[in-house]
Amino acid sequence: MELLPLLFLSFCFLTLSGLTFAAESGPPDTRVIVMEDDDVILPCSLSTNENIEKKLFVWKKEGTVPLKEVFMYDDGTYKGQYEEFKGRVSHFPEQLKHGNASIRMKKTQLEDQGNYTCSFPEMKSTKIFRIELVVGAASEPYVRMLQEKGLLECKVSGAYPKPTLAWRDSDNKTLESVQLKDKEEQGRFYIVIQTTVTNPGCYHCVATQIEISHQIPSSETCMHDDIRSESGIIEATLVSVIFGIIGIVVAF
Ligand SMILES: *[C@@H]1O[C@H](CO)[C@@H](O)[C@H](O)[C@H]1NC(C)=O
Ligand SMILES: *[C@@H]1O[C@H](CO)[C@@H](O)[C@H](O)[C@H]1NC(C)=O
Ligand SMILES: *[C@@H]1O[C@H](CO)[C@@H](O)[C@H](O)[C@H]1NC(C)=O
């Protein structure tokens, strides 16, 4: 008689916990950042360290209906995965006895970005782990001096997430610049900025992707004394010509 409420309660608890853990909400347990074309490990380990060599675990990618199976392992064997992950995603067999169901993804692409879940469906007391994978793409800013003296351009193509560009002088002071291009195409960003410098010296452009803590400086572009010396030469010539004329006039 007293068993029924207990059963009902535990049923409620299981349902509730299942719902809670399966919900695609709340912050992920772990965030992993990787650059495009690099390999990455998505971590998932049981805190109990219990042997899972004979157990079932499933990796899925959220946001797809039905959820895409990234990797599935059961009772000592690999059980399959969705086409786009074939041959690219594998587990660590020697780690299973320590309760470690982490997987390695090779040559990560921008499309791989997303939230992944790692679950042990037959172990009811185990939560579902959520791992957020952020994939970045970066390229060194390309800089050039335009025809007009002192006009410097900095360009980044195909970066993700969106970078901010800044021209800096040799003291790392940020210079004012104008944004000429700010385009997104197929999830990648194309940005061009220009600045005008008047003082000779060396300048570089820095591309910063704050979300992935990534920063790349360009090579340096150096402005020599050209502007000054050239106008200096013109002034000097002009002065000597004027004085020459004055001299000739006075002499006569
Ligand atoms: C699980 O295995 C991977 C691959 O060997 C390793 O990088 C990771 O540190 C392991 N996790 C734990 C908690 O030991
Ligand atoms: C992962 O899920 C969180 C919400 O839990 C969401 O804010 C975030 O944008 C997702 N990450 C990716 C890369 O889709
Ligand atoms: C300029 O700043 C960058 C980071 O923003 C730093 O790595 C670099 O060492 C700095 N250079 C100088 C000359 O201070």
GROMACS .gro file of C-alpha atoms and ligand atoms in nm:
model
  294
    1MET     CA    1   0.000   0.000   0.000
    2GLU     CA    2   0.279   0.240   0.091
    3LEU     CA    3   0.485   0.137  -0.208
    4LEU     CA    4   0.260   0.307  -0.462
    5PRO     CA    5   0.316   0.671  -0.361
    6LEU     CA    6   0.687   0.596  -0.347
    7LEU     CA    7   0.681   0.450  -0.698
    8PHE     CA    8   0.482   0.746  -0.818
    9LEU     CA    9   0.727   0.987  -0.660
   10SER     CA   10   1.030   0.822  -0.811
   11PHE     CA   11   0.851   0.812  -1.145
   12CYS     CA   12   0.791   1.187  -1.116
   13PHE     CA   13   1.152   1.244  -1.024
   14LEU     CA   14   1.282   1.043  -1.320
   15THR     CA   15   1.048   1.216  -1.562
   16LEU     CA   16   1.133   1.554  -1.420
   17SER     CA   17   1.507   1.497  -1.423
   18GLY     CA   18   1.483   1.355  -1.772
   19LEU     CA   19   1.298   1.665  -1.887
   20THR     CA   20   1.526   1.901  -1.708
   21PHE     CA   21   1.843   1.749  -1.841
   22ALA     CA   22   1.717   1.698  -2.192
   23ALA     CA   23   1.606   2.059  -2.230
   24GLU     CA   24   1.815   2.257  -2.472
   25SER     CA   25   1.845   2.552  -2.242
   26GLY     CA   26   2.069   2.702  -1.983
   27PRO     CA   27   2.439   2.743  -2.022
   28PRO     CA   28   2.637   2.445  -2.154
   29ASP     CA   29   2.862   2.257  -1.909
   30THR     CA   30   3.173   2.322  -2.113
   31ARG     CA   31   3.275   2.556  -2.390
   32VAL     CA   32   3.543   2.448  -2.633
   33ILE     CA   33   3.700   2.683  -2.886
   34VAL     CA   34   3.885   2.559  -3.191
   35MET     CA   35   4.019   2.718  -3.507
   36GLU     CA   36   3.896   2.592  -3.843
   37ASP     CA   37   4.081   2.283  -3.976
   38ASP     CA   38   4.225   2.200  -3.634
   39ASP     CA   39   4.136   1.888  -3.435
   40VAL     CA   40   3.941   1.919  -3.113
   41ILE     CA   41   3.844   1.703  -2.815
   42LEU     CA   42   3.487   1.728  -2.687
   43PRO     CA   43   3.511   1.628  -2.321
   44CYS     CA   44   3.265   1.403  -2.139
   45SER     CA   45   3.359   1.207  -1.829
   46LEU     CA   46   3.166   1.044  -1.549
   47SER     CA   47   3.269   1.189  -1.216
   48THR     CA   48   3.247   0.838  -1.070
   49ASN     CA   49   3.520   0.721  -1.311
   50GLU     CA   50   3.326   0.396  -1.349
   51ASN     CA   51   3.415   0.164  -1.633
   52ILE     CA   52   3.196   0.225  -1.940
   53GLU     CA   53   3.358  -0.029  -2.173
   54LYS     CA   54   3.036  -0.234  -2.167
   55LYS     CA   55   2.798   0.060  -2.150
   56LEU     CA   56   2.604   0.271  -2.399
   57PHE     CA   57   2.690   0.631  -2.468
   58VAL     CA   58   2.559   0.861  -2.738
   59TRP     CA   59   2.685   1.193  -2.872
   60LYS     CA   60   2.434   1.414  -3.053
   61LYS     CA   61   2.434   1.756  -3.209
   62GLU     CA   62   2.153   1.988  -3.102
   63GLY     CA   63   1.940   2.197  -3.332
   64THR     CA   64   1.870   1.924  -3.584
   65VAL     CA   65   1.544   1.730  -3.611
   66PRO     CA   66   1.587   1.448  -3.549
   67LEU     CA   67   1.904   1.507  -3.349
   68LYS     CA   68   2.207   1.407  -3.550
   69GLU     CA   69   2.405   1.123  -3.402
   70VAL     CA   70   2.765   1.227  -3.387
   71PHE     CA   71   2.894   0.911  -3.224
   72MET     CA   72   2.736   0.607  -3.065
   73TYR     CA   73   2.906   0.332  -2.867
   74ASP     CA   74   2.750   0.033  -2.698
   75ASP     CA   75   2.873  -0.273  -2.516
   76GLY     CA   76   3.224  -0.270  -2.653
   77THR     CA   77   3.153  -0.162  -3.007
   78TYR     CA   78   3.107   0.145  -3.216
   79LYS     CA   79   2.744   0.162  -3.333
   80GLY     CA   80   2.741   0.422  -3.604
   81GLN     CA   81   2.714   0.789  -3.672
   82TYR     CA   82   2.563   1.044  -3.906
   83GLU     CA   83   2.721   1.075  -4.251
   84GLU     CA   84   2.893   1.411  -4.200
   85PHE     CA   85   3.082   1.280  -3.897
   86LYS     CA   86   3.196   0.950  -4.048
   87GLY     CA   87   3.569   0.900  -4.034
   88ARG     CA   88   3.612   1.236  -3.858
   89VAL     CA   89   3.487   1.161  -3.510
   90SER     CA   90   3.629   0.889  -3.288
   91HIS     CA   91   3.648   0.796  -2.922
   92PHE     CA   92   3.939   0.702  -2.697
   93PRO     CA   93   3.909   0.324  -2.635
   94GLU     CA   94   4.179   0.320  -2.366
   95GLN     CA   95   3.994   0.590  -2.169
   96LEU     CA   96   3.661   0.404  -2.137
   97LYS     CA   97   3.767   0.212  -1.828
   98HIS     CA   98   3.806   0.548  -1.650
   99GLY     CA   99   3.453   0.658  -1.742
  100ASN     CA  100   3.584   0.890  -2.012
  101ALA     CA  101   3.354   0.910  -2.318
  102SER     CA  102   3.529   1.210  -2.478
  103ILE     CA  103   3.551   1.221  -2.855
  104ARG     CA  104   3.795   1.372  -3.099
  105MET     CA  105   3.679   1.561  -3.408
  106LYS     CA  106   3.928   1.601  -3.689
  107LYS     CA  107   3.959   1.900  -3.923
  108THR     CA  108   3.682   2.102  -3.760
  109GLN     CA  109   3.472   2.314  -3.996
  110LEU     CA  110   3.262   2.624  -3.931
  111GLU     CA  111   2.950   2.411  -3.982
  112ASP     CA  112   3.054   2.195  -3.686
  113GLN     CA  113   2.986   2.482  -3.449
  114GLY     CA  114   2.700   2.412  -3.213
  115ASN     CA  115   2.598   2.244  -2.890
  116TYR     CA  116   2.666   1.876  -2.847
  117THR     CA  117   2.522   1.639  -2.589
  118CYS     CA  118   2.687   1.335  -2.441
  119SER     CA  119   2.452   1.094  -2.267
  120PHE     CA  120   2.443   0.751  -2.107
  121PRO     CA  121   2.079   0.651  -2.178
  122GLU     CA  122   2.091   0.328  -1.977
  123MET     CA  123   2.239   0.488  -1.669
  124LYS     CA  124   1.935   0.671  -1.534
  125SER     CA  125   2.118   0.862  -1.263
  126THR     CA  126   2.360   1.019  -1.503
  127LYS     CA  127   2.300   1.365  -1.634
  128ILE     CA  128   2.329   1.470  -1.996
  129PHE     CA  129   2.644   1.667  -2.059
  130ARG     CA  130   2.623   1.966  -2.290
  131ILE     CA  131   2.934   2.090  -2.466
  132GLU     CA  132   2.938   2.405  -2.674
  133LEU     CA  133   3.177   2.398  -2.967
  134VAL     CA  134   3.278   2.734  -3.108
  135VAL     CA  135   3.473   2.727  -3.433
  136GLY     CA  136   3.672   3.032  -3.536
  137ALA     CA  137   3.827   3.127  -3.868
  138ALA     CA  138   4.100   3.386  -3.879
  139SER     CA  139   4.346   3.519  -4.128
  140GLU     CA  140   4.628   3.766  -4.093
  141PRO     CA  141   4.517   4.118  -4.184
  142TYR     CA  142   4.646   4.224  -4.523
  143VAL     CA  143   4.788   4.578  -4.528
  144ARG     CA  144   4.899   4.811  -4.803
  145MET     CA  145   4.983   5.173  -4.860
  146LEU     CA  146   4.766   5.334  -5.123
  147GLN     CA  147   4.894   5.566  -5.394
  148GLU     CA  148   4.820   5.877  -5.194
  149LYS     CA  149   5.096   5.913  -4.942
  150GLY     CA  150   4.993   5.836  -4.586
  151LEU     CA  151   4.676   5.644  -4.672
  152LEU     CA  152   4.695   5.297  -4.520
  153GLU     CA  153   4.448   5.017  -4.581
  154CYS     CA  154   4.384   4.702  -4.376
  155LYS     CA  155   4.174   4.412  -4.496
  156VAL     CA  156   4.052   4.084  -4.348
  157SER     CA  157   3.871   3.825  -4.557
  158GLY     CA  158   3.662   3.529  -4.446
  159ALA     CA  159   3.696   3.563  -4.071
  160TYR     CA  160   3.454   3.426  -3.810
  161PRO     CA  161   3.338   3.549  -3.561
  162LYS     CA  162   3.339   3.908  -3.683
  163PRO     CA  163   3.673   4.072  -3.610
  164THR     CA  164   3.734   4.434  -3.521
  165LEU     CA  165   4.024   4.595  -3.705
  166ALA     CA  166   4.243   4.873  -3.574
  167TRP     CA  167   4.549   5.055  -3.701
  168ARG     CA  168   4.816   5.110  -3.439
  169ASP     CA  169   5.140   5.302  -3.433
  170SER     CA  170   5.469   5.172  -3.296
  171ASP     CA  171   5.363   5.277  -2.943
  172ASN     CA  172   5.052   5.064  -2.981
  173LYS     CA  173   4.834   5.373  -2.987
  174THR     CA  174   4.513   5.316  -3.183
  175LEU     CA  175   4.465   5.552  -3.476
  176GLU     CA  176   4.134   5.682  -3.598
  177SER     CA  177   4.013   5.498  -3.904
  178VAL     CA  178   3.721   5.474  -4.143
  179GLN     CA  179   3.543   5.150  -4.222
  180LEU     CA  180   3.506   5.105  -4.598
  181LYS     CA  181   3.363   4.757  -4.608
  182ASP     CA  182   3.167   4.546  -4.361
  183LYS     CA  183   3.018   4.246  -4.535
  184GLU     CA  184   2.898   3.904  -4.430
  185GLU     CA  185   2.888   3.622  -4.681
  186GLN     CA  186   2.804   3.262  -4.597
  187GLY     CA  187   2.877   3.321  -4.232
  188ARG     CA  188   3.217   3.480  -4.291
  189PHE     CA  189   3.315   3.842  -4.252
  190TYR     CA  190   3.498   4.073  -4.494
  191ILE     CA  191   3.618   4.403  -4.349
  192VAL     CA  192   3.830   4.690  -4.479
  193ILE     CA  193   3.944   4.998  -4.288
  194GLN     CA  194   4.163   5.292  -4.385
  195THR     CA  195   4.358   5.547  -4.191
  196THR     CA  196   4.565   5.847  -4.285
  197VAL     CA  197   4.898   5.900  -4.118
  198THR     CA  198   5.100   6.215  -4.132
  199ASN     CA  199   5.404   6.125  -3.925
  200PRO     CA  200   5.678   5.898  -4.048
  201GLY     CA  201   5.703   5.574  -3.853
  202CYS     CA  202   5.592   5.212  -3.856
  203TYR     CA  203   5.228   5.109  -3.838
  204HIS     CA  204   5.047   4.778  -3.807
  205CYS     CA  205   4.689   4.661  -3.813
  206VAL     CA  206   4.541   4.426  -3.552
  207ALA     CA  207   4.241   4.198  -3.603
  208THR     CA  208   4.068   4.103  -3.278
  209GLN     CA  209   3.802   3.836  -3.230
  210ILE     CA  210   3.702   3.892  -2.871
  211GLU     CA  211   3.461   3.596  -2.845
  212ILE     CA  212   3.738   3.348  -2.910
  213SER     CA  213   4.018   3.549  -2.744
  214HIS     CA  214   4.204   3.567  -3.070
  215GLN     CA  215   4.423   3.848  -3.198
  216ILE     CA  216   4.648   3.866  -3.504
  217PRO     CA  217   4.871   4.159  -3.594
  218SER     CA  218   4.961   4.234  -3.955
  219SER     CA  219   5.313   4.289  -4.076
  220GLU     CA  220   5.442   4.644  -4.031
  221THR     CA  221   5.410   4.916  -4.289
  222CYS     CA  222   5.670   5.187  -4.252
  223MET     CA  223   5.640   5.543  -4.375
  224HIS     CA  224   5.973   5.707  -4.428
  225ASP     CA  225   6.054   6.074  -4.420
  226ASP     CA  226   5.921   6.106  -4.776
  227ILE     CA  227   5.632   6.342  -4.710
  228ARG     CA  228   5.838   6.579  -4.500
  229SER     CA  229   6.157   6.568  -4.695
  230GLU     CA  230   5.984   6.603  -5.030
  231SER     CA  231   5.784   6.906  -4.925
  232GLY     CA  232   6.100   7.021  -4.749
  233ILE     CA  233   6.295   7.000  -5.074
  234ILE     CA  234   6.023   7.191  -5.260
  235GLU     CA  235   6.021   7.462  -4.991
  236ALA     CA  236   6.398   7.488  -4.994
  237THR     CA  237   6.404   7.514  -5.373
  238LEU     CA  238   6.131   7.774  -5.368
  239VAL     CA  239   6.311   7.978  -5.103
  240SER     CA  240   6.641   7.966  -5.289
  241VAL     CA  241   6.470   8.059  -5.616
  242ILE     CA  242   6.299   8.358  -5.449
  243PHE     CA  243   6.621   8.465  -5.283
  244GLY     CA  244   6.797   8.415  -5.611
  245ILE     CA  245   6.549   8.645  -5.784
  246ILE     CA  246   6.577   8.899  -5.503
  247GLY     CA  247   6.955   8.871  -5.532
  248ILE     CA  248   6.943   8.931  -5.909
  249VAL     CA  249   6.701   9.225  -5.864
  250VAL     CA  250   6.918   9.378  -5.591
  251ALA     CA  251   7.232   9.327  -5.798
  252PHE     CA  252   7.082   9.525  -6.079
  253LIG     C1  253   3.955   1.192  -2.140
  253LIG     O1  254   4.037   1.151  -2.246
  253LIG     C2  255   4.091   1.254  -2.326
  253LIG     C3  256   4.169   1.191  -2.440
  253LIG     O2  257   4.272   1.111  -2.395
  253LIG     C4  258   4.176   1.345  -2.241
  253LIG     O3  259   4.225   1.454  -2.319
  253LIG     C5  260   4.097   1.398  -2.123
  253LIG     O4  261   4.179   1.475  -2.039
  253LIG     C6  262   4.034   1.282  -2.046
  253LIG     N1  263   3.948   1.337  -1.942
  253LIG     C7  264   3.964   1.310  -1.813
  253LIG     C8  265   3.868   1.374  -1.719
  253LIG     O5  266   4.054   1.238  -1.775
  254LIG     C1  267   2.446   2.669  -2.726
  254LIG     O1  268   2.333   2.684  -2.646
  254LIG     C2  269   2.325   2.809  -2.577
  254LIG     C3  270   2.200   2.807  -2.491
  254LIG     O2  271   2.208   2.703  -2.401
  254LIG     C4  272   2.317   2.921  -2.678
  254LIG     O3  273   2.316   3.046  -2.613
  254LIG     C5  274   2.439   2.914  -2.769
  254LIG     O4  275   2.428   3.012  -2.871
  254LIG     C6  276   2.453   2.777  -2.833
  254LIG     N1  277   2.581   2.773  -2.902
  254LIG     C7  278   2.594   2.751  -3.031
  254LIG     C8  279   2.733   2.754  -3.084
  254LIG     O5  280   2.499   2.730  -3.106
  255LIG     C1  281   5.105   4.601  -2.845
  255LIG     O1  282   4.987   4.536  -2.798
  255LIG     C2  283   4.986   4.398  -2.822
  255LIG     C3  284   4.855   4.344  -2.772
  255LIG     O2  285   4.751   4.433  -2.793
  255LIG     C4  286   5.104   4.331  -2.754
  255LIG     O3  287   5.105   4.194  -2.785
  255LIG     C5  288   5.233   4.395  -2.798
  255LIG     O4  289   5.340   4.340  -2.725
  255LIG     C6  290   5.228   4.545  -2.777
  255LIG     N1  291   5.348   4.606  -2.830
  255LIG     C7  292   5.409   4.708  -2.771
  255LIG     C8  293   5.529   4.765  -2.841
  255LIG     O5  294   5.371   4.755  -2.664
   0.00000   0.00000   0.00000
